[in-house]
CSV table of C-alpha atoms in Angstrom, one decimal:
chain,number,residue,atom,x,y,z
A,858,MET,CA,147.9,87.3,142.5
A,859,ASP,CA,147.6,83.5,144.5
A,860,VAL,CA,143.8,84.4,144.1
A,861,ASN,CA,143.3,85.5,140.8
A,862,TYR,CA,145.4,83.2,139.2
A,863,ARG,CA,143.3,80.0,140.9
A,864,ARG,CA,140.3,80.9,139.8
A,865,ASN,CA,140.8,81.7,136.5
A,866,THR,CA,141.8,78.3,136.6
A,867,GLU,CA,139.1,77.4,137.8
A,868,SER,CA,136.7,78.8,134.9
A,869,ASP,CA,135.3,77.6,131.9
A,870,TYR,CA,135.7,80.4,129.6
A,871,THR,CA,138.6,79.1,127.4
A,872,GLU,CA,136.8,76.1,127.4
A,873,LYS,CA,133.0,77.1,125.7
A,874,ILE,CA,135.4,79.4,123.4
A,875,GLU,CA,137.0,77.1,122.1
A,876,GLU,CA,133.7,74.4,121.9
A,877,LEU,CA,132.3,77.1,120.1
A,878,TYR,CA,134.5,78.4,117.4
A,879,LYS,CA,135.1,75.2,116.7
A,880,ASN,CA,131.4,74.2,116.3
A,881,PHE,CA,130.6,78.1,114.2
A,882,ASP,CA,128.5,78.3,111.0
A,883,TYR,CA,127.7,81.3,110.1
A,884,SER,CA,124.7,80.7,107.9
A,885,SER,CA,122.3,79.3,111.8
A,886,ASN,CA,123.3,82.5,113.2
A,887,SER,CA,123.7,84.6,109.9
A,888,ASP,CA,119.9,85.4,111.0
A,889,TYR,CA,120.8,88.1,114.0
A,890,TYR,CA,122.6,90.6,115.3
A,891,TRP,CA,125.3,89.8,116.4
A,892,GLY,CA,125.8,93.3,118.3
A,893,GLU,CA,124.2,96.3,119.1
A,894,PRO,CA,123.3,98.3,115.3
A,895,GLU,CA,126.0,100.7,116.1
A,896,LEU,CA,128.4,98.6,116.5
A,897,SER,CA,128.5,97.8,112.7
A,898,MET,CA,131.0,98.8,110.3
A,899,LEU,CA,130.4,102.7,108.6
A,900,TYR,CA,127.4,102.6,111.4
A,901,GLY,CA,125.2,106.6,110.3
A,902,SER,CA,127.0,106.5,107.4
A,903,PRO,CA,125.1,107.5,104.2
A,904,LEU,CA,125.8,104.4,103.1
A,905,TYR,CA,123.9,102.1,106.6
A,906,GLU,CA,121.2,104.6,105.5
A,907,ALA,CA,120.7,102.9,103.1
A,908,ALA,CA,121.9,99.6,103.0
A,909,SER,CA,118.2,96.7,102.7
A,910,PRO,CA,118.5,95.6,106.5
A,911,SER,CA,119.9,92.0,105.0
A,912,GLN,CA,122.7,94.6,104.3
A,913,GLN,CA,122.5,96.3,107.1
A,914,LYS,CA,123.1,93.3,109.2
A,915,ALA,CA,126.6,91.6,107.2
A,916,LEU,CA,128.0,95.1,108.4
A,917,ASN,CA,127.2,94.1,111.7
A,918,HIS,CA,129.0,91.3,111.4
A,919,LEU,CA,132.1,92.2,110.2
A,920,TYR,CA,132.5,95.0,112.6
A,921,TRP,CA,132.8,91.6,115.2
A,922,ALA,CA,134.6,90.1,112.5
A,923,LEU,CA,137.0,93.6,112.0
A,924,ASN,CA,137.6,94.3,115.3
A,925,TYR,CA,138.8,90.3,116.7
A,926,TYR,CA,140.9,91.0,114.1
A,927,LEU,CA,142.8,94.2,115.6
A,928,ILE,CA,141.7,91.9,119.3
A,929,ALA,CA,143.8,88.6,118.1
A,930,ALA,CA,146.7,90.7,116.4
A,931,THR,CA,146.3,92.9,119.7
A,932,GLU,CA,146.6,89.6,121.7
A,933,THR,CA,149.1,88.0,119.4
A,934,ASN,CA,152.1,90.6,121.1
A,935,THR,CA,150.6,90.1,124.2
A,936,ILE,CA,151.7,86.4,123.5
A,937,LEU,CA,155.2,87.6,123.1
A,938,PHE,CA,155.5,90.2,125.6
A,939,ASN,CA,153.8,87.4,128.6
A,940,GLU,CA,156.8,85.6,127.7
A,941,VAL,CA,159.6,87.8,127.6
A,942,THR,CA,158.1,89.7,131.4
A,943,ALA,CA,158.2,86.1,132.3
A,944,ASN,CA,162.0,85.8,132.1
A,945,ALA,CA,162.9,89.1,134.0
A,946,PHE,CA,160.5,88.1,137.3
A,947,PHE,CA,162.0,84.0,137.3
A,948,PRO,CA,164.8,84.5,139.0
A,949,PHE,CA,162.9,85.6,142.0
A,950,ASP,CA,161.2,83.2,143.9
A,951,ASP,CA,158.6,85.1,145.6
A,952,TYR,CA,157.0,86.1,141.8
A,953,GLU,CA,157.0,82.2,140.4
A,954,VAL,CA,153.0,82.4,140.8
A,955,ILE,CA,153.2,85.4,138.4
A,956,CYS,CA,155.0,84.0,136.1
A,957,HIS,CA,152.4,80.2,136.4
A,958,ALA,CA,149.8,82.7,135.4
A,959,LEU,CA,151.1,84.3,132.5
A,960,ASP,CA,151.7,80.9,131.4
A,961,VAL,CA,148.0,80.3,131.9
A,962,GLU,CA,146.8,83.9,130.5
A,963,THR,CA,149.0,83.3,127.1
A,964,ASN,CA,147.4,79.7,126.4
A,965,GLN,CA,144.2,81.6,126.9
A,966,GLU,CA,145.6,83.7,124.8
A,967,ARG,CA,146.2,81.2,121.6
A,968,TYR,CA,142.4,79.8,121.7
A,969,HIS,CA,140.9,82.6,121.9
A,970,VAL,CA,143.1,83.7,118.9
A,971,ARG,CA,142.6,81.1,117.0
A,972,ALA,CA,138.6,81.3,116.9
A,973,PHE,CA,138.5,85.5,116.6
A,974,HIS,CA,140.6,84.2,113.0
A,975,THR,CA,138.0,80.9,112.5
A,976,ILE,CA,135.2,82.8,112.9
A,977,GLY,CA,136.6,85.8,111.2
A,978,SER,CA,136.7,84.7,108.2
A,979,GLN,CA,134.2,82.3,107.7
A,980,THR,CA,131.9,85.7,107.7
A,981,GLU,CA,133.9,86.7,105.3
A,982,LEU,CA,133.9,83.8,103.1
A,983,ALA,CA,130.1,83.7,103.3
A,984,LEU,CA,129.3,87.2,102.9
A,985,MET,CA,131.8,88.5,100.1
A,986,GLY,CA,133.2,85.2,98.8
A,987,GLU,CA,136.9,86.3,99.7
A,988,THR,CA,138.3,87.2,103.0
A,989,VAL,CA,138.8,91.5,102.0
A,990,PHE,CA,139.9,91.8,106.1
A,991,HIS,CA,141.7,88.2,106.9
A,992,CYS,CA,145.9,88.6,106.0
A,993,PRO,CA,144.7,91.2,103.3
A,994,ARG,CA,147.4,91.6,100.4
A,995,SER,CA,148.0,95.3,97.9
A,996,THR,CA,149.3,95.3,95.1
A,997,LYS,CA,150.6,98.5,96.4
A,998,PRO,CA,152.6,97.8,99.5
A,999,LYS,CA,153.2,101.6,100.5
A,1000,GLU,CA,150.3,102.2,100.6
A,1001,MET,CA,148.7,99.1,102.5
A,1002,ASP,CA,151.5,99.3,105.2
A,1003,LYS,CA,150.5,102.2,106.7
A,1004,THR,CA,146.3,100.9,106.5
A,1005,LEU,CA,147.6,97.9,107.8
A,1006,ALA,CA,149.2,98.8,111.2
A,1007,ALA,CA,146.2,98.5,113.7
A,1008,PHE,CA,146.7,94.7,111.7
A,1009,LYS,CA,149.9,95.0,113.8
A,1010,GLY,CA,149.0,95.0,117.0
A,1011,MET,CA,149.0,97.1,119.4
A,1012,GLY,CA,152.1,97.0,120.2
A,1013,GLY,CA,153.5,96.6,116.8
A,1014,ARG,CA,151.8,100.1,116.1
A,1015,THR,CA,153.9,102.0,119.0
A,1016,SER,CA,157.8,100.5,117.3
A,1017,SER,CA,159.4,100.0,114.7
A,1018,PRO,CA,160.6,96.8,114.0
A,1019,LEU,CA,164.3,97.8,115.6
A,1020,GLY,CA,162.1,100.2,118.9
A,1021,MET,CA,160.7,97.3,119.5
A,1022,GLN,CA,163.6,95.0,119.7
A,1023,VAL,CA,164.7,97.4,122.7
A,1024,TYR,CA,161.9,97.7,124.1
A,1025,THR,CA,161.8,94.1,124.7
A,1026,ILE,CA,165.8,93.6,126.1
A,1027,SER,CA,165.3,96.5,128.2
A,1028,ILE,CA,161.7,94.7,129.5
A,1029,SER,CA,163.6,91.1,129.8
A,1030,ASN,CA,166.5,93.7,132.3
A,1031,SER,CA,164.2,95.5,134.2
A,1032,PRO,CA,162.1,94.3,137.0
A,1033,PHE,CA,160.0,98.1,136.8
A,1034,LEU,CA,160.2,98.3,133.1
A,1035,ALA,CA,158.7,94.5,133.4
A,1036,SER,CA,156.0,95.3,135.4
A,1037,GLN,CA,154.9,98.9,133.9
A,1038,TYR,CA,154.5,97.5,131.0
A,1039,TYR,CA,151.2,96.0,132.2
A,1040,THR,CA,150.6,100.2,132.6
A,1041,ALA,CA,150.2,99.1,128.9
A,1042,ARG,CA,148.5,96.2,128.6
A,1043,GLY,CA,146.0,97.4,130.9
A,1044,ILE,CA,144.8,100.2,128.9
A,1045,GLY,CA,144.2,97.3,126.4
A,1046,ASN,CA,142.3,95.9,128.3
A,1047,LEU,CA,140.6,98.8,129.5
A,1048,ASN,CA,139.7,99.1,125.0
A,1049,LEU,CA,139.0,95.9,124.7
A,1050,LYS,CA,135.8,96.0,126.9
A,1051,ASN,CA,134.7,99.6,126.2
A,1052,LYS,CA,133.1,97.7,123.0
A,1053,GLU,CA,133.0,93.9,124.2
A,1054,TYR,CA,130.9,95.3,128.0
A,1055,SER,CA,127.9,96.1,125.1
A,1056,PHE,CA,128.5,93.1,123.6
A,1057,SER,CA,128.6,91.4,126.4
A,1058,GLN,CA,125.0,93.1,127.9
A,1059,LEU,CA,123.6,91.3,125.0
A,1060,TYR,CA,124.1,87.7,125.9
A,1061,LYS,CA,122.5,88.5,129.1
A,1062,THR,CA,118.8,90.2,127.7
A,1063,LEU,CA,118.5,87.6,125.1
A,1064,GLU,CA,119.8,84.7,127.6
A,1065,LYS,CA,117.1,86.0,130.4
A,1066,LYS,CA,114.3,86.5,127.0
A,1067,GLY,CA,115.6,82.8,126.4
A,1068,GLU,CA,116.0,83.5,122.7
A,1069,PHE,CA,118.6,81.6,120.6
A,1070,ILE,CA,122.3,84.4,120.8
A,1071,PRO,CA,125.2,83.9,118.0
A,1072,ALA,CA,127.7,81.6,118.9
A,1073,PRO,CA,129.5,84.8,118.5
A,1074,THR,CA,128.1,87.9,121.0
A,1075,ALA,CA,128.6,84.1,123.4
A,1076,VAL,CA,132.5,84.8,122.8
A,1077,SER,CA,131.8,88.1,123.4
A,1078,ARG,CA,130.8,87.2,127.0
A,1079,TYR,CA,132.8,84.5,127.3
A,1080,HIS,CA,136.3,86.7,126.3
A,1081,LEU,CA,135.2,89.0,128.5
A,1082,LEU,CA,135.3,86.7,131.3
A,1083,ASP,CA,138.0,85.1,130.3
A,1084,GLU,CA,140.0,89.0,130.4
A,1085,SER,CA,138.6,89.8,134.0
A,1086,PHE,CA,141.4,88.0,134.2
A,1087,HIS,CA,143.5,89.5,132.8
A,1088,THR,CA,142.4,93.3,133.7
A,1089,ALA,CA,143.5,91.7,137.5
A,1090,THR,CA,146.8,90.6,136.4
A,1091,SER,CA,147.8,94.3,134.3
A,1092,GLN,CA,145.8,96.0,137.9
A,1093,LEU,CA,148.1,94.4,140.9
A,1094,MET,CA,151.9,94.1,138.4
A,1095,SER,CA,150.8,98.2,137.1
A,1096,HIS,CA,150.4,99.3,140.4
A,1097,GLU,CA,151.2,97.2,143.4
A,1098,ILE,CA,153.7,95.0,141.6
A,1099,TYR,CA,156.4,97.8,140.6
A,1100,LYS,CA,157.3,99.5,144.3
A,1101,ASP,CA,159.0,96.5,145.3
A,1102,PHE,CA,161.6,97.1,143.6
A,1103,PRO,CA,163.7,100.0,143.8
A,1104,GLN,CA,162.7,103.4,141.9
A,1105,PRO,CA,162.9,103.3,138.1
A,1106,ASN,CA,166.0,105.1,136.9
A,1107,ALA,CA,166.4,107.5,134.1
A,1108,TRP,CA,166.0,105.0,131.1
A,1109,GLU,CA,163.0,102.7,133.1
A,1110,LYS,CA,161.2,106.9,133.5
A,1111,TYR,CA,162.2,107.5,129.9
A,1112,ILE,CA,161.1,103.7,128.0
A,1113,GLY,CA,158.0,103.9,130.3
A,1114,ASN,CA,157.0,107.0,128.9
A,1115,GLN,CA,157.6,106.6,126.3
A,1116,THR,CA,155.2,104.1,125.5
A,1117,ILE,CA,152.0,105.7,126.5
A,1118,HIS,CA,152.8,108.1,124.6
A,1119,SER,CA,153.5,106.3,122.3
A,1120,LEU,CA,150.1,104.8,122.7
A,1121,GLN,CA,149.1,108.6,122.9
A,1122,THR,CA,149.9,109.4,118.7
A,1123,ASP,CA,150.2,105.4,116.8
A,1124,VAL,CA,146.5,104.0,118.5
A,1125,PHE,CA,144.6,106.7,120.0
A,1126,ASN,CA,145.0,109.5,117.5
A,1127,GLY,CA,141.6,109.7,116.5
A,1128,LEU,CA,137.9,108.7,115.8
A,1129,SER,CA,137.3,105.5,113.5
A,1130,THR,CA,134.7,105.9,110.6
A,1131,THR,CA,134.8,102.5,109.3
A,1132,LEU,CA,134.4,101.2,113.0
A,1133,PRO,CA,133.1,103.0,115.0
A,1134,GLY,CA,133.9,102.5,118.5
A,1135,THR,CA,137.7,100.9,117.7
A,1136,PHE,CA,140.4,102.8,117.3
A,1137,GLY,CA,141.7,100.6,114.2
A,1138,GLY,CA,141.7,103.7,111.6
A,1139,ASN,CA,139.8,103.6,108.0
A,1140,LEU,CA,140.8,101.4,106.3
A,1141,MET,CA,139.9,103.2,103.0
A,1142,PRO,CA,141.4,100.4,101.1
A,1143,MET,CA,139.5,97.6,102.3
A,1144,VAL,CA,136.1,99.4,102.1
A,1145,TYR,CA,136.7,100.4,98.1
A,1146,LYS,CA,137.0,96.8,97.5
A,1147,LEU,CA,134.2,95.7,100.0
A,1148,LEU,CA,132.2,97.7,97.8
A,1149,GLN,CA,133.0,96.3,94.5
A,1150,THR,CA,132.3,92.9,96.7
A,1151,PRO,CA,128.4,90.7,95.6
A,1152,LEU,CA,127.1,92.2,98.9
A,1153,PHE,CA,127.3,95.9,97.9
A,1154,SER,CA,128.0,95.3,93.4
A,1155,MET,CA,129.8,98.8,93.0
A,1156,SER,CA,131.8,99.7,90.2
A,1157,LYS,CA,134.5,100.9,91.0
A,1158,GLN,CA,133.4,105.1,90.0
A,1159,GLU,CA,130.2,104.4,92.4
A,1160,ALA,CA,132.9,103.0,95.1
A,1161,LEU,CA,135.2,106.6,95.6
A,1162,LEU,CA,131.6,108.3,95.4
A,1163,MET,CA,129.8,106.4,98.1
A,1164,MET,CA,133.3,106.1,100.3
A,1165,GLU,CA,133.2,110.4,99.7
A,1166,LYS,CA,130.0,110.6,101.4
A,1167,CYS,CA,131.0,108.2,104.1
A,1168,PHE,CA,134.3,109.8,104.9
A,1169,CYS,CA,133.7,113.5,104.2
A,1170,GLN,CA,131.2,114.5,106.4
A,1171,GLU,CA,129.6,114.3,109.9
A,1172,HIS,CA,126.8,111.5,110.7
A,1173,GLN,CA,125.5,109.6,113.6
A,1174,GLY,CA,128.6,107.3,113.2
A,1175,LEU,CA,131.6,109.5,114.1
A,1176,HIS,CA,129.8,110.8,117.3
A,1177,VAL,CA,128.7,107.0,118.2
A,1178,ALA,CA,132.5,107.1,117.6
A,1179,ALA,CA,132.4,110.3,119.7
A,1180,LYS,CA,130.7,108.2,123.1
A,1181,TYR,CA,133.6,105.4,122.8
A,1182,HIS,CA,136.9,107.8,122.7
A,1183,GLN,CA,135.4,109.6,125.2
A,1184,ARG,CA,133.7,106.5,127.6
A,1185,LEU,CA,137.6,105.4,127.6
A,1186,LEU,CA,139.2,107.9,127.6
A,1187,SER,CA,137.5,108.0,131.1
A,1188,ASP,CA,138.4,104.5,132.2
A,1189,ILE,CA,142.3,105.6,131.3
A,1190,ARG,CA,142.4,108.2,132.9
A,1191,LYS,CA,141.6,106.5,136.4
A,1192,PHE,CA,143.5,103.8,136.0
A,1193,LEU,CA,146.6,105.8,135.1
A,1194,GLU,CA,146.1,107.7,139.0
A,1195,GLY,CA,148.6,107.0,141.3
A,1196,LEU,CA,151.7,106.2,138.5
A,1197,ASP,CA,153.9,109.2,139.4
A,1198,TYR,CA,156.5,108.1,137.7
A,1199,LEU,CA,154.2,109.3,134.7
A,1200,SER,CA,154.4,112.8,132.7
A,1201,PRO,CA,150.9,114.8,133.1
A,1202,VAL,CA,151.2,114.8,129.2
A,1203,ASN,CA,151.2,110.8,129.8
A,1204,ARG,CA,149.3,110.2,133.0
A,1205,GLU,CA,146.1,111.9,131.6
A,1206,MET,CA,146.4,111.2,127.8
A,1207,ARG,CA,146.4,114.4,127.6
A,1208,LEU,CA,147.0,113.8,122.9
A,1209,MET,CA,144.2,111.6,123.8
A,1210,ALA,CA,141.6,114.2,124.9
A,1211,SER,CA,143.2,117.0,121.6
A,1212,SER,CA,142.0,113.7,119.4
A,1213,GLY,CA,139.1,112.7,120.4
A,1214,SER,CA,136.5,115.7,118.1
A,1215,VAL,CA,134.4,114.4,115.3
A,1216,GLU,CA,134.9,117.9,113.3
A,1217,LYS,CA,138.8,117.2,113.9
A,1218,ALA,CA,137.5,113.5,112.4
A,1219,VAL,CA,135.9,114.9,109.1
A,1220,ALA,CA,138.7,117.2,108.2
A,1221,ASN,CA,141.6,114.6,108.7
A,1222,ASN,CA,139.1,111.9,107.1
A,1223,ILE,CA,138.6,114.1,104.1
A,1224,ARG,CA,142.9,114.7,104.2
A,1225,GLU,CA,143.0,110.7,103.9
A,1226,PHE,CA,140.2,110.6,101.1
A,1227,LYS,CA,141.9,113.2,98.9
A,1228,GLN,CA,144.8,110.6,99.4
A,1229,PHE,CA,143.5,107.4,98.7
A,1230,SER,CA,142.0,109.3,96.2
A,1231,ARG,CA,144.9,109.6,94.2
A,1232,SER,CA,146.4,106.6,94.9
A,1233,VAL,CA,143.7,103.6,93.6
A,1234,LYS,CA,143.0,106.7,90.0
A,1235,ARG,CA,146.7,106.2,88.9
């Protein structure tokens, strides 16, 4: 932990991210892909295939923005839980370095969140003249509450407000649960890396060729490097630190298992057509609004017809989503090896494994689209 803390404090990745977002200008980055084409909104769908080259590039940029809005939401959760868990370790003299490391990481997360929101909102305004995805609102709260679940972050999606309070109190009073929060955080780190590695590889390729590197691509690269220290913290906390404390009691085992179970049922529970490779859901009301912006200029009826084509049949984008799902599942299973307090269902991520088929995704999409279509026609 000392080595990881020292290396993190000596790095300058956060400062580079700050410089990039403070100087971001969409027009200077608009002619370039920010990630591989498969990391584009509605990639492989009839909309994407029919789109012009400039529209496809816009969908690539909007994917980056939306993906990082979701990451920002989870990092906002992280800021809270870093502070709560640091309080659990503060009374123990031997763990002072943990508290210092978490303070540094929390400060870095604040810069990350600002960067993602700044670049994302500027991108939306440039492409659509409004922010469709940033801080979204709706005249139909019940409909949008479900859609907005992904914008609550991984922590917010897995608990009710009361459940969140119980969990927060539990981990603040139990060194075991405080250390095992980092099991969930480690899974979040892996989910981030699952896509961010691709952005980082593009950065390295462009750098090697001496070509222009879009600012968002550079932010992804430096964020991955920043988060590598956070990932190391999650690994150490979840797999080593907890061994220093007494064996977990029945309540602690229950909370630890319920946390992973909720991640499977509420976050890693299917494939996203809208954002292949993410687990943010389909965000249908937002797609509906996107199609009616100047970027696509569709009528309400045209937007619904296009959405039905995109969501209710198999296409290449769903196979891309399945590829990222399978890779993340494999990474999480490796990460959870050796955590014997977890039940087999959680340690092997069996519920997540059962939700990753293209066939299930199409069936779920059809059901979701029918419900959404009825809601907008009322």
